[in-house]
XYZ file of C-alpha atoms in Angstrom:
191
model
C -20.712 118.953 -20.196
C -21.019 122.596 -21.895
C -20.408 126.133 -20.213
C -21.380 129.794 -21.239
C -19.536 132.216 -19.291
C -20.947 136.075 -18.994
C -18.559 138.629 -17.825
C -18.811 142.490 -19.236
C -15.081 142.450 -18.429
C -12.722 140.551 -21.654
C -10.606 139.609 -18.910
C -12.439 138.071 -16.440
C -14.595 136.306 -19.462
C -11.567 135.029 -21.472
C -9.634 134.185 -18.201
C -12.325 131.729 -16.955
C -12.802 130.591 -20.589
C -9.053 129.801 -20.690
C -9.029 127.851 -17.491
C -12.248 125.902 -18.763
C -10.981 124.744 -21.712
C -9.681 121.566 -21.910
C -10.284 120.717 -18.138
C -11.758 116.871 -17.816
C -15.765 116.951 -18.558
C -15.539 120.358 -20.255
C -16.483 120.346 -23.947
C -17.791 123.373 -25.198
C -17.133 127.013 -23.592
C -18.328 130.031 -25.064
C -17.732 133.868 -23.774
C -20.638 136.792 -23.758
C -20.063 140.001 -23.260
C -23.424 141.255 -23.136
C -26.889 140.075 -22.297
C -28.230 140.123 -25.756
C -25.436 137.296 -26.443
C -25.911 135.568 -23.850
C -29.218 134.916 -24.633
C -28.146 134.053 -28.162
C -25.667 132.045 -27.402
C -27.662 130.197 -25.102
C -31.411 129.992 -27.088
C -29.193 128.690 -30.222
C -27.031 125.844 -27.967
C -28.024 125.337 -24.643
C -25.406 125.009 -22.085
C -25.140 122.456 -19.188
C -24.134 125.494 -16.989
C -24.042 129.507 -17.326
C -21.499 131.260 -15.247
C -22.078 135.055 -14.913
C -19.674 137.166 -13.197
C -21.181 140.001 -10.616
C -19.432 142.954 -9.200
C -20.343 145.617 -6.329
C -22.769 148.237 -7.423
C -22.564 147.190 -11.305
C -26.155 145.600 -12.164
C -24.937 143.943 -15.385
C -24.202 140.792 -14.091
C -27.759 139.991 -12.102
C -29.501 141.758 -15.022
C -28.122 139.278 -17.314
C -29.154 136.481 -15.204
C -32.405 137.495 -14.744
C -32.869 137.937 -18.398
C -31.919 134.697 -19.239
C -33.830 133.306 -16.654
C -37.145 135.220 -18.006
C -36.337 133.364 -21.207
C -34.686 129.828 -19.948
C -36.234 129.310 -16.697
C -34.736 125.844 -16.808
C -31.139 127.065 -17.065
C -28.076 126.107 -14.728
C -26.995 129.803 -13.567
C -23.851 129.656 -10.970
C -23.080 133.722 -10.416
C -19.274 134.822 -9.684
C -17.259 137.309 -7.817
C -15.342 138.392 -4.976
C -16.407 137.433 -1.438
C -17.764 140.968 -0.648
C -19.928 140.416 -3.960
C -22.887 139.203 -2.045
C -23.036 141.341 0.756
C -21.740 144.492 -1.386
C -24.056 144.115 -4.493
C -27.825 144.889 -3.955
C -29.894 142.362 -6.073
C -26.512 140.488 -6.670
C -28.500 137.133 -6.264
C -31.292 136.914 -8.355
C -34.210 134.076 -7.940
C -33.479 130.793 -10.136
C -29.819 131.299 -9.623
C -28.283 127.950 -8.397
C -25.324 129.425 -6.368
C -22.278 131.769 -6.092
C -18.571 130.841 -6.714
C -16.527 133.080 -4.668
C -13.024 134.380 -5.776
C -10.405 132.906 -3.769
C -6.643 133.624 -4.948
C -7.753 134.489 -8.272
C -9.542 131.397 -9.340
C -13.453 130.485 -8.482
C -12.996 126.848 -6.778
C -15.879 126.763 -4.166
C -19.563 126.984 -4.327
C -20.429 129.384 -1.137
C -23.814 127.934 0.159
C -24.267 131.837 1.926
C -25.226 132.786 -1.936
C -28.049 130.384 -1.853
C -30.942 131.665 0.645
C -30.520 129.853 3.856
C -34.503 128.497 3.625
C -33.834 126.626 0.680
C -30.545 125.089 1.077
C -30.366 122.166 2.948
C -28.349 121.963 5.911
C -24.640 120.714 5.157
C -25.165 117.405 7.596
C -27.987 116.446 6.110
C -27.961 114.200 2.917
C -31.271 113.297 1.573
C -31.709 109.929 0.251
C -32.512 110.110 -3.401
C -34.000 106.480 -5.217
C -31.483 105.319 -8.260
C -34.210 106.677 -10.602
C -34.165 110.356 -8.647
C -30.308 110.229 -8.910
C -30.658 109.270 -12.774
C -33.149 112.091 -13.157
C -30.580 114.803 -11.299
C -27.755 113.781 -13.503
C -30.205 114.623 -16.536
C -31.545 118.142 -15.134
C -27.511 118.496 -14.400
C -26.585 117.665 -17.968
C -29.152 120.259 -19.080
C -31.755 117.646 -20.470
C -35.202 118.720 -20.613
C -37.791 116.884 -19.021
C -38.687 114.770 -22.233
C -34.850 113.774 -22.979
C -34.604 113.024 -19.172
C -37.933 110.672 -19.773
C -36.684 108.965 -23.334
C -33.306 108.219 -21.789
C -34.977 106.385 -18.775
C -38.019 104.855 -20.594
C -40.446 107.302 -18.102
C -43.277 109.767 -19.295
C -42.646 113.149 -19.106
C -45.085 113.285 -16.172
C -43.313 110.643 -14.417
C -40.033 112.803 -14.732
C -41.846 115.668 -13.417
C -43.079 113.712 -10.515
C -39.561 112.413 -9.583
C -38.438 116.373 -10.112
C -40.641 117.715 -7.424
C -39.679 114.895 -5.064
C -35.957 115.872 -5.604
C -37.036 119.671 -5.159
C -38.899 118.533 -1.942
C -36.099 116.791 -0.668
C -33.469 119.165 -1.041
C -35.897 122.028 -0.167
C -35.603 124.075 -3.365
C -37.701 125.145 -5.605
C -36.096 125.054 -9.603
C -33.582 122.933 -11.363
C -30.652 124.797 -10.751
C -31.065 124.917 -7.394
C -31.845 121.377 -7.018
C -28.606 121.013 -9.614
C -26.293 122.908 -7.243
C -27.561 121.268 -4.058
C -27.057 117.773 -5.493
C -23.306 119.009 -5.656
C -23.246 119.963 -2.396
C -24.545 116.997 -1.363
C -22.089 114.904 -3.397
C -24.530 113.069 -5.219
C -22.869 115.078 -8.338
C -19.340 115.362 -9.388
């Protein structure tokens, strides 16, 4: 899995990158200090996940997320910060962002469901049924593959993959790939 970490503070960006490097399943980890650098790195070599730091009163993180998602709407973007960031930073949650990692004792171990609007997040007690093909499409989305790549892997047309994506979105109650991947992790379909 390839990850890009965006944070305007060097200690944050390099600390997160350092903790991710060498972790099981993690291959490439890159850092970006500016919105322009984030877009350049992502467009040069798309990552499976983009982690973006947000701080109350600082618009750089949400602005970087919005810029990246305007250029690459299929990017899987997860924001991270302190627990008060969700409520303390106006605009901290950007449409298209898949979730929010809450800081806990200096680490970022848990995805906070509160970060994803409740009208699009499936209740934790409900786990939708996904067909084998839908699970394979979801796995492809989680690995940053485009519809045409997923179709080639599964011997499906691009239109068939799009139909499976729409069914996955409907079952999870989400609107885009990043939200579907985040919901897939929350529901236990992805690990």
